[in-house]
């Protein structure tokens, strides 16, 4: 996983045919503003979580059309030779501003803004949306789960339930949402996330007896390991696990429960462990958890949660419904004009947007302020005037990545951003967005954006 | 995307700690049988679709621990030096049998069977499950959609709604389920899938007028292109689209509708096209489709469907719930013993399984026959005796891939397999599996698998 690979063809074909057609029509060079936002949150969710920004910045460097990509385009006549020449030289030279990774967002929040020529900016649509839609879906689920866990560590174990590369990104997004570790090693290697894991049922079954299996695991991993006790009979498994650690001269680190009624089992097993004197031995549970199951285990004596399927599939919402829309572009006289699609269900609001979070005197967020304006400067001034916390930072300027973003930094920012939200944001039940989004328009002059008339 | 990259760390850490512990306990070398199956189909689904087999065979060759992977394991003390030495030499030398890619499957179907030593076979668990769980989920959704489409082409357009690499695999899985093309270029390049796509709303909006945009697209792509007509006003868009093609001396290939009430719009637009004399101009629809929306459009004059979100997220079931379980292994005397976990909710059935499909005199499938037995030979003989169509083929023998599987071959096989199913399999409504699974046990001798007592 160490070598360069191009990300350029992780792209919908129509981005390239649009480049081709605009190169010929002349519109390719028009300065343009594309915006990533969601029209709505998934039903009942109180907030979204920006995630994937760091991955976009990494992959932007690999968005190059090398011989392999160009040959394919040529052989299949996807675009003409002149467009292939243009693609061979392609480097993004524009700007990208975005919400900080880990920031909470709401309907209409302009979480990423790409400015540049139409052709250079439209090309990035698919890659940017793929990354953000996937990672934000996982991070939002992770955030709800870590709320439900009330400080008990949550561990990501969903690799087997999702695409093998998506699994690595999901582990990263889980960390953004507050998870403490991952089962998948590549996420450990790439992102410095703590890797965790000890043994599966097959490990017990390949040995002649459960005692043999436990002794073998302790012999290599020490007594501070986690033994899986539900292969045959939980009560007997717990007895054997505690004894195996004592035989090796220590106290067992933890036992893992992976099936059955987890609340009842956790209570029973805790009592059994305490009766056996293994009061320091922890309990981790890993069976089909989601935020509701985690909340239900709140009163049970559980020390950590391993979450798989529901985490990597966004707990019911596997994609974040983010879109990438042209909101302003240069006209034939070189003036920037707002543009917007008119569809009733899929309309968009024109203009560059600068966003800030308005907070009350206690520092509690009360409104997402979204300002349609002519420039970053104008928008930031207005935010300052209104006392709103600015949400966007420059990520790429003139094609240069300004600073990379780690999952750990994003996780730290997410904690701050989430803590700032009003109480209702923390509720798992379905409801409205935690704060309303308010759009104001200070774009000078042209108040009626181009609508095709 | 042309260079080698290791897939070895797309693996849960516990696979490696199990290797470590069994290398020390001696169980690592026990001949073992691991089986991939699902305990149930997603609620209401009539059949599953095997997909991803071809990708497993490709990635198996890259399952190598190179310096980058070994350094990570060493630095983070994931396993000991002796295990690192073992991993450095790792090559899978066992056998893999599996259902042919594209085959329909049912609860308990042994869709992939990995035999080898415990250590070499357990290591592949995460990668195999990731690939199969993702690809089978997408292929199953695709299959239902192509049933609903009744022969009208379905086109995959979901790249932006899923992880950027998952998107490429999703396009491949969609083809296995009967899709005719994809928007994402890398899937075209890697798998020879037809790439499709013309323009987005941003293309219209970057031009001064809709007329300019249509003329520009036709100038580069010819009149046989697909124009997106709903940026402003559909009726006016259709007029302009037809006129733009005529001005260029041809008839327009197609128009695309991406918003609004698609049934009503398709009827209105078809009438308008016919009134304009554009009787050969086709209509493609692309807004939030799933199998139910496609079925509802059955009576509307639509020529093809572009499907995004619901396809790549498995239409409500983004993962296939396949598991990888140890079902038999050598004991200390060198005899193969069935093994099984005893949990009520997550139990498994021991023994190597050979599977066949029983059909009635009309060739209609009526039963999934799953035989727990001592060897492939014994199982295949029994299938022959019972007149069942064998479902498993050797994919890897002694570590050597027997033959690669393309998406197109899998798609052809899926059509055959699906056509063989009884009528109820084709219904979109919720129901039982289309055929029952019957398990029989002809494992000689040891009828009571090891249960830890």
CSV table of N, CA, C and O in Angstrom, one decimal, chain A residues 220-307:
chain,number,residue,atom,x,y,z
A,220,UNK,N,0.8,-16.5,24.7
A,220,UNK,CA,1.4,-15.6,23.8
A,220,UNK,C,1.1,-14.1,24.1
A,220,UNK,O,1.9,-13.2,23.9
A,221,UNK,N,-0.1,-13.9,24.6
A,221,UNK,CA,-0.6,-12.5,24.8
A,221,UNK,C,-0.5,-12.0,26.2
A,221,UNK,O,-0.9,-10.9,26.5
A,222,UNK,N,-0.2,-12.9,27.2
A,222,UNK,CA,-0.2,-12.5,28.6
A,222,UNK,C,-1.6,-12.6,29.2
A,222,UNK,O,-2.6,-12.8,28.5
A,223,UNK,N,-1.7,-12.5,30.5
A,223,UNK,CA,-3.0,-12.6,31.2
A,223,UNK,C,-3.8,-11.4,30.9
A,223,UNK,O,-5.1,-11.4,31.1
A,224,UNK,N,-3.2,-10.3,30.5
A,224,UNK,CA,-4.0,-9.1,30.3
A,224,UNK,C,-4.7,-9.1,28.9
A,224,UNK,O,-4.8,-8.0,28.3
A,225,UNK,N,-5.1,-10.2,28.5
A,225,UNK,CA,-5.7,-10.3,27.2
A,225,UNK,C,-7.3,-10.4,27.3
A,225,UNK,O,-7.8,-10.5,28.5
A,226,UNK,N,-8.0,-10.5,26.2
A,226,UNK,CA,-9.4,-10.7,26.3
A,226,UNK,C,-9.8,-12.0,25.7
A,226,UNK,O,-9.5,-12.4,24.6
A,227,UNK,N,-10.4,-12.8,26.6
A,227,UNK,CA,-10.8,-14.2,26.2
A,227,UNK,C,-12.3,-14.2,25.8
A,227,UNK,O,-13.1,-13.6,26.4
A,228,UNK,N,-12.6,-14.9,24.7
A,228,UNK,CA,-13.9,-15.0,24.1
A,228,UNK,C,-14.6,-16.2,24.8
A,228,UNK,O,-14.1,-17.4,24.6
A,229,UNK,N,-15.6,-16.0,25.6
A,229,UNK,CA,-16.1,-17.1,26.5
A,229,UNK,C,-17.4,-17.8,26.1
A,229,UNK,O,-17.9,-18.6,26.8
A,230,UNK,N,-17.9,-17.4,24.9
A,230,UNK,CA,-19.3,-17.9,24.6
A,230,UNK,C,-19.3,-18.9,23.4
A,230,UNK,O,-20.3,-19.1,22.8
A,231,UNK,N,-18.2,-19.6,23.2
A,231,UNK,CA,-18.2,-20.6,22.2
A,231,UNK,C,-19.1,-21.8,22.5
A,231,UNK,O,-19.8,-22.3,21.7
A,232,UNK,N,-19.1,-22.2,23.8
A,232,UNK,CA,-19.9,-23.3,24.2
A,232,UNK,C,-20.9,-22.9,25.2
A,232,UNK,O,-22.1,-22.9,25.0
A,233,UNK,N,-20.4,-22.6,26.4
A,233,UNK,CA,-21.3,-22.3,27.5
A,233,UNK,C,-20.6,-21.2,28.3
A,233,UNK,O,-19.5,-21.3,28.7
A,234,UNK,N,-21.3,-20.1,28.4
A,234,UNK,CA,-20.7,-18.9,28.9
A,234,UNK,C,-20.2,-19.1,30.4
A,234,UNK,O,-19.1,-18.7,30.7
A,235,UNK,N,-21.1,-19.7,31.2
A,235,UNK,CA,-20.7,-19.8,32.6
A,235,UNK,C,-19.4,-20.6,32.8
A,235,UNK,O,-18.5,-20.2,33.5
A,236,UNK,N,-19.4,-21.7,32.0
A,236,UNK,CA,-18.2,-22.5,32.1
A,236,UNK,C,-17.0,-21.8,31.5
A,236,UNK,O,-15.8,-21.9,31.9
A,237,UNK,N,-17.3,-21.1,30.4
A,237,UNK,CA,-16.2,-20.3,29.7
A,237,UNK,C,-15.6,-19.3,30.7
A,237,UNK,O,-14.3,-19.2,30.7
A,238,UNK,N,-16.4,-18.6,31.4
A,238,UNK,CA,-15.9,-17.6,32.4
A,238,UNK,C,-15.0,-18.3,33.4
A,238,UNK,O,-13.9,-17.8,33.7
A,239,UNK,N,-15.5,-19.4,34.0
A,239,UNK,CA,-14.7,-20.1,35.0
A,239,UNK,C,-13.3,-20.5,34.4
A,239,UNK,O,-12.3,-20.3,35.1
A,240,UNK,N,-13.3,-21.1,33.2
A,240,UNK,CA,-12.1,-21.5,32.6
A,240,UNK,C,-11.2,-20.4,32.3
A,240,UNK,O,-9.9,-20.5,32.4
A,241,UNK,N,-11.8,-19.3,31.9
A,241,UNK,CA,-11.0,-18.1,31.5
A,241,UNK,C,-10.2,-17.5,32.7
A,241,UNK,O,-9.0,-17.2,32.7
A,242,UNK,N,-11.0,-17.4,33.8
A,242,UNK,CA,-10.3,-16.8,35.0
A,242,UNK,C,-9.3,-17.8,35.5
A,242,UNK,O,-8.2,-17.4,35.9
A,243,UNK,N,-9.6,-19.1,35.5
A,243,UNK,CA,-8.6,-20.1,36.0
A,243,UNK,C,-7.3,-20.1,35.1
A,243,UNK,O,-6.2,-20.2,35.6
A,244,UNK,N,-7.5,-20.0,33.8
A,244,UNK,CA,-6.4,-20.0,32.8
A,244,UNK,C,-5.4,-18.8,33.2
A,244,UNK,O,-4.2,-19.0,33.2
A,245,UNK,N,-6.0,-17.7,33.5
A,245,UNK,CA,-5.1,-16.5,33.8
A,245,UNK,C,-4.4,-16.7,35.1
A,245,UNK,O,-3.2,-16.5,35.3
A,246,UNK,N,-5.1,-17.3,36.1
A,246,UNK,CA,-4.5,-17.6,37.4
A,246,UNK,C,-3.4,-18.6,37.3
A,246,UNK,O,-2.4,-18.5,37.9
A,247,UNK,N,-3.7,-19.6,36.5
A,247,UNK,CA,-2.6,-20.7,36.3
A,247,UNK,C,-1.4,-20.0,35.7
A,247,UNK,O,-0.3,-20.5,35.9
A,248,UNK,N,-1.6,-19.0,35.0
A,248,UNK,CA,-0.4,-18.3,34.4
A,248,UNK,C,0.1,-17.2,35.3
A,248,UNK,O,1.0,-16.4,34.9
A,249,UNK,N,-0.5,-17.1,36.5
A,249,UNK,CA,0.1,-16.2,37.5
A,249,UNK,C,-0.4,-14.8,37.5
A,249,UNK,O,0.2,-13.9,38.0
A,250,UNK,N,-1.6,-14.5,36.8
A,250,UNK,CA,-2.1,-13.1,36.7
A,250,UNK,C,-3.6,-13.1,36.8
A,250,UNK,O,-4.3,-14.1,37.0
A,251,UNK,N,-4.1,-11.9,36.7
A,251,UNK,CA,-5.5,-11.7,36.6
A,251,UNK,C,-5.9,-11.4,35.1
A,251,UNK,O,-5.2,-10.7,34.4
A,252,UNK,N,-7.0,-12.0,34.7
A,252,UNK,CA,-7.4,-11.9,33.3
A,252,UNK,C,-7.8,-10.4,33.0
A,252,UNK,O,-8.5,-9.8,33.8
A,253,UNK,N,-7.4,-10.0,31.8
A,253,UNK,CA,-7.7,-8.6,31.4
A,253,UNK,C,-9.2,-8.4,31.2
A,253,UNK,O,-9.8,-7.5,31.8
A,254,UNK,N,-9.8,-9.2,30.3
A,254,UNK,CA,-11.2,-9.0,30.0
A,254,UNK,C,-11.8,-10.3,29.4
A,254,UNK,O,-11.0,-11.2,28.9
A,255,UNK,N,-13.1,-10.4,29.4
A,255,UNK,CA,-13.8,-11.4,28.7
A,255,UNK,C,-14.6,-10.7,27.6
A,255,UNK,O,-15.0,-9.6,27.8
A,256,UNK,N,-14.9,-11.5,26.5
A,256,UNK,CA,-15.7,-10.9,25.5
A,256,UNK,C,-16.9,-11.7,25.3
A,256,UNK,O,-16.8,-12.9,25.2
A,257,UNK,N,-18.1,-11.0,25.2
A,257,UNK,CA,-19.4,-11.7,24.9
A,257,UNK,C,-19.8,-11.3,23.5
A,257,UNK,O,-19.8,-10.1,23.1
A,258,UNK,N,-20.2,-12.3,22.7
A,258,UNK,CA,-20.5,-12.0,21.3
A,258,UNK,C,-21.8,-12.6,20.8
A,258,UNK,O,-22.1,-12.7,19.6
A,259,UNK,N,-22.7,-13.0,21.7
A,259,UNK,CA,-23.9,-13.5,21.3
A,259,UNK,C,-24.9,-13.5,22.5
A,259,UNK,O,-24.5,-13.3,23.6
A,260,UNK,N,-26.2,-13.7,22.3
A,260,UNK,CA,-27.1,-13.8,23.3
A,260,UNK,C,-27.7,-12.5,23.8
A,260,UNK,O,-27.4,-11.4,23.2
A,261,UNK,N,-28.4,-12.5,24.9
A,261,UNK,CA,-29.0,-11.3,25.5
A,261,UNK,C,-27.9,-10.6,26.3
A,261,UNK,O,-27.5,-11.0,27.4
A,262,UNK,N,-27.3,-9.6,25.7
A,262,UNK,CA,-26.1,-9.0,26.3
A,262,UNK,C,-26.3,-8.3,27.6
A,262,UNK,O,-25.5,-8.4,28.5
A,263,UNK,N,-27.5,-7.7,27.8
A,263,UNK,CA,-27.7,-7.0,29.1
A,263,UNK,C,-27.7,-8.1,30.2
A,263,UNK,O,-27.0,-8.0,31.2
A,264,UNK,N,-28.6,-9.1,30.1
A,264,UNK,CA,-28.7,-10.1,31.1
A,264,UNK,C,-27.3,-10.8,31.3
A,264,UNK,O,-26.9,-11.1,32.4
A,265,UNK,N,-26.7,-11.2,30.2
A,265,UNK,CA,-25.4,-11.8,30.3
A,265,UNK,C,-24.3,-11.0,31.0
A,265,UNK,O,-23.5,-11.5,31.8
A,266,UNK,N,-24.3,-9.7,30.7
A,266,UNK,CA,-23.3,-8.9,31.3
A,266,UNK,C,-23.5,-8.9,32.8
A,266,UNK,O,-22.5,-8.9,33.6
A,267,UNK,N,-24.7,-8.8,33.2
A,267,UNK,CA,-25.0,-8.7,34.7
A,267,UNK,C,-24.6,-10.1,35.3
A,267,UNK,O,-23.9,-10.1,36.3
A,268,UNK,N,-25.0,-11.2,34.7
A,268,UNK,CA,-24.7,-12.5,35.3
A,268,UNK,C,-23.1,-12.7,35.3
A,268,UNK,O,-22.6,-13.2,36.3
A,269,UNK,N,-22.5,-12.3,34.2
A,269,UNK,CA,-21.1,-12.6,34.1
A,269,UNK,C,-20.3,-11.7,35.1
A,269,UNK,O,-19.3,-12.1,35.7
A,270,UNK,N,-20.7,-10.5,35.2
A,270,UNK,CA,-20.1,-9.6,36.2
A,270,UNK,C,-20.1,-10.2,37.6
A,270,UNK,O,-19.2,-10.2,38.3
A,271,UNK,N,-21.3,-10.7,37.9
A,271,UNK,CA,-21.5,-11.3,39.3
A,271,UNK,C,-20.6,-12.5,39.4
A,271,UNK,O,-19.9,-12.6,40.4
A,272,UNK,N,-20.6,-13.3,38.4
A,272,UNK,CA,-19.7,-14.5,38.4
A,272,UNK,C,-18.2,-14.1,38.6
A,272,UNK,O,-17.5,-14.7,39.4
A,273,UNK,N,-17.8,-13.1,37.8
A,273,UNK,CA,-16.4,-12.7,37.9
A,273,UNK,C,-16.1,-12.2,39.3
A,273,UNK,O,-15.1,-12.5,39.9
A,274,UNK,N,-17.0,-11.4,39.8
A,274,UNK,CA,-16.8,-10.8,41.2
A,274,UNK,C,-16.7,-12.0,42.2
A,274,UNK,O,-15.9,-12.0,43.1
A,275,UNK,N,-17.6,-12.9,42.1
A,275,UNK,CA,-17.6,-14.1,43.0
A,275,UNK,C,-16.3,-14.9,42.9
A,275,UNK,O,-15.8,-15.4,43.9
A,276,UNK,N,-15.8,-14.9,41.7
A,276,UNK,CA,-14.5,-15.6,41.5
A,276,UNK,C,-13.3,-14.8,41.9
A,276,UNK,O,-12.2,-15.2,41.8
A,277,UNK,N,-13.6,-13.6,42.4
A,277,UNK,CA,-12.6,-12.7,42.8
A,277,UNK,C,-11.9,-11.9,41.7
A,277,UNK,O,-10.9,-11.2,41.9
A,278,UNK,N,-12.4,-12.1,40.5
A,278,UNK,CA,-11.8,-11.4,39.3
A,278,UNK,C,-12.4,-10.0,39.1
A,278,UNK,O,-13.0,-9.7,38.1
A,279,UNK,N,-12.3,-9.2,40.2
A,279,UNK,CA,-13.0,-7.9,40.1
A,279,UNK,C,-12.4,-6.9,39.2
A,279,UNK,O,-13.0,-6.0,38.7
A,280,UNK,N,-11.1,-7.2,38.8
A,280,UNK,CA,-10.5,-6.3,37.8
A,280,UNK,C,-10.7,-6.7,36.4
A,280,UNK,O,-10.3,-6.0,35.5
A,281,UNK,N,-11.3,-7.9,36.2
A,281,UNK,CA,-11.5,-8.4,34.8
A,281,UNK,C,-12.6,-7.7,34.2
A,281,UNK,O,-13.7,-7.6,34.7
A,282,UNK,N,-12.4,-7.1,33.0
A,282,UNK,CA,-13.4,-6.3,32.3
A,282,UNK,C,-14.3,-7.1,31.4
A,282,UNK,O,-14.0,-8.3,31.1
A,283,UNK,N,-15.4,-6.5,31.0
A,283,UNK,CA,-16.3,-7.2,30.0
A,283,UNK,C,-16.4,-6.3,28.8
A,283,UNK,O,-16.8,-5.1,28.9
A,284,UNK,N,-16.2,-6.9,27.6
A,284,UNK,CA,-16.4,-6.2,26.4
A,284,UNK,C,-17.5,-7.0,25.6
A,284,UNK,O,-17.5,-8.2,25.7
A,285,UNK,N,-18.4,-6.2,25.0
A,285,UNK,CA,-19.5,-6.9,24.2
A,285,UNK,C,-19.4,-6.5,22.8
A,285,UNK,O,-19.0,-5.3,22.4
A,286,UNK,N,-19.8,-7.4,21.9
A,286,UNK,CA,-19.5,-7.2,20.4
A,286,UNK,C,-20.6,-7.7,19.5
A,286,UNK,O,-20.3,-7.9,18.3
A,287,UNK,N,-21.8,-7.9,19.9
A,287,UNK,CA,-22.7,-8.5,19.1
A,287,UNK,C,-23.8,-7.6,18.6
A,287,UNK,O,-24.7,-7.2,19.3
A,288,UNK,N,-23.8,-7.3,17.2
A,288,UNK,CA,-24.8,-6.6,16.6
A,288,UNK,C,-25.2,-5.3,17.3
A,288,UNK,O,-26.4,-5.0,17.5
A,289,UNK,N,-24.2,-4.5,17.7
A,289,UNK,CA,-24.5,-3.3,18.4
A,289,UNK,C,-24.8,-2.1,17.5
A,289,UNK,O,-24.3,-2.0,16.4
A,290,UNK,N,-25.8,-1.3,17.9
A,290,UNK,CA,-25.9,0.1,17.3
A,290,UNK,C,-26.1,1.0,18.5
A,290,UNK,O,-25.9,0.7,19.6
A,291,UNK,N,-26.4,2.3,18.2
A,291,UNK,CA,-26.4,3.3,19.3
A,291,UNK,C,-27.5,3.0,20.3
A,291,UNK,O,-27.4,3.3,21.5
A,292,UNK,N,-28.6,2.4,19.8
A,292,UNK,CA,-29.7,2.0,20.7
A,292,UNK,C,-29.4,0.9,21.6
A,292,UNK,O,-29.6,0.9,22.8
A,293,UNK,N,-28.7,-0.1,21.1
A,293,UNK,CA,-28.3,-1.3,21.9
A,293,UNK,C,-27.2,-0.8,22.9
A,293,UNK,O,-27.2,-1.2,24.0
A,294,UNK,N,-26.4,0.1,22.5
A,294,UNK,CA,-25.3,0.6,23.4
A,294,UNK,C,-26.0,1.4,24.5
A,294,UNK,O,-25.7,1.2,25.7
A,295,UNK,N,-27.0,2.2,24.2
A,295,UNK,CA,-27.7,3.0,25.2
A,295,UNK,C,-28.4,2.0,26.2
A,295,UNK,O,-28.4,2.2,27.4
A,296,UNK,N,-29.0,0.9,25.6
A,296,UNK,CA,-29.7,0.0,26.5
A,296,UNK,C,-28.7,-0.8,27.4
A,296,UNK,O,-29.1,-1.2,28.5
A,297,UNK,N,-27.5,-0.8,27.0
A,297,UNK,CA,-26.5,-1.5,27.9
A,297,UNK,C,-25.9,-0.5,28.9
A,297,UNK,O,-25.0,-0.9,29.7
A,298,UNK,N,-26.4,0.7,28.9
A,298,UNK,CA,-25.8,1.8,29.8
A,298,UNK,C,-25.8,1.4,31.2
A,298,UNK,O,-24.9,1.7,32.0
A,299,UNK,N,-26.9,0.7,31.7
A,299,UNK,CA,-27.0,0.3,33.1
A,299,UNK,C,-26.3,-1.1,33.3
A,299,UNK,O,-26.2,-1.5,34.5
A,300,UNK,N,-25.8,-1.7,32.3
A,300,UNK,CA,-25.2,-3.0,32.5
A,300,UNK,C,-23.7,-2.9,32.8
A,300,UNK,O,-23.1,-1.9,32.3
A,301,UNK,N,-23.1,-3.8,33.5
A,301,UNK,CA,-21.7,-3.6,33.9
A,301,UNK,C,-20.8,-4.0,32.7
A,301,UNK,O,-20.1,-5.0,32.7
A,302,UNK,N,-20.8,-3.2,31.7
A,302,UNK,CA,-20.0,-3.4,30.5
A,302,UNK,C,-18.9,-2.4,30.5
A,302,UNK,O,-19.1,-1.2,30.8
A,303,UNK,N,-17.7,-2.8,30.0
A,303,UNK,CA,-16.6,-1.8,30.0
A,303,UNK,C,-16.2,-1.2,28.7
A,303,UNK,O,-15.6,-0.2,28.6
A,304,UNK,N,-16.5,-2.0,27.6
A,304,UNK,CA,-16.3,-1.4,26.3
A,304,UNK,C,-17.2,-2.1,25.3
A,304,UNK,O,-17.7,-3.2,25.5
A,305,UNK,N,-17.3,-1.4,24.1
A,305,UNK,CA,-18.2,-1.9,23.1
A,305,UNK,C,-17.4,-2.1,21.8
A,305,UNK,O,-16.7,-1.2,21.4
A,306,UNK,N,-17.6,-3.2,21.1
A,306,UNK,CA,-17.1,-3.5,19.8
A,306,UNK,C,-18.2,-3.4,18.8
A,306,UNK,O,-19.2,-4.1,19.0
A,307,UNK,N,-18.1,-2.5,17.8
A,307,UNK,CA,-19.2,-2.3,16.9
A,307,UNK,C,-18.8,-2.6,15.5
A,307,UNK,O,-17.7,-2.1,15.1
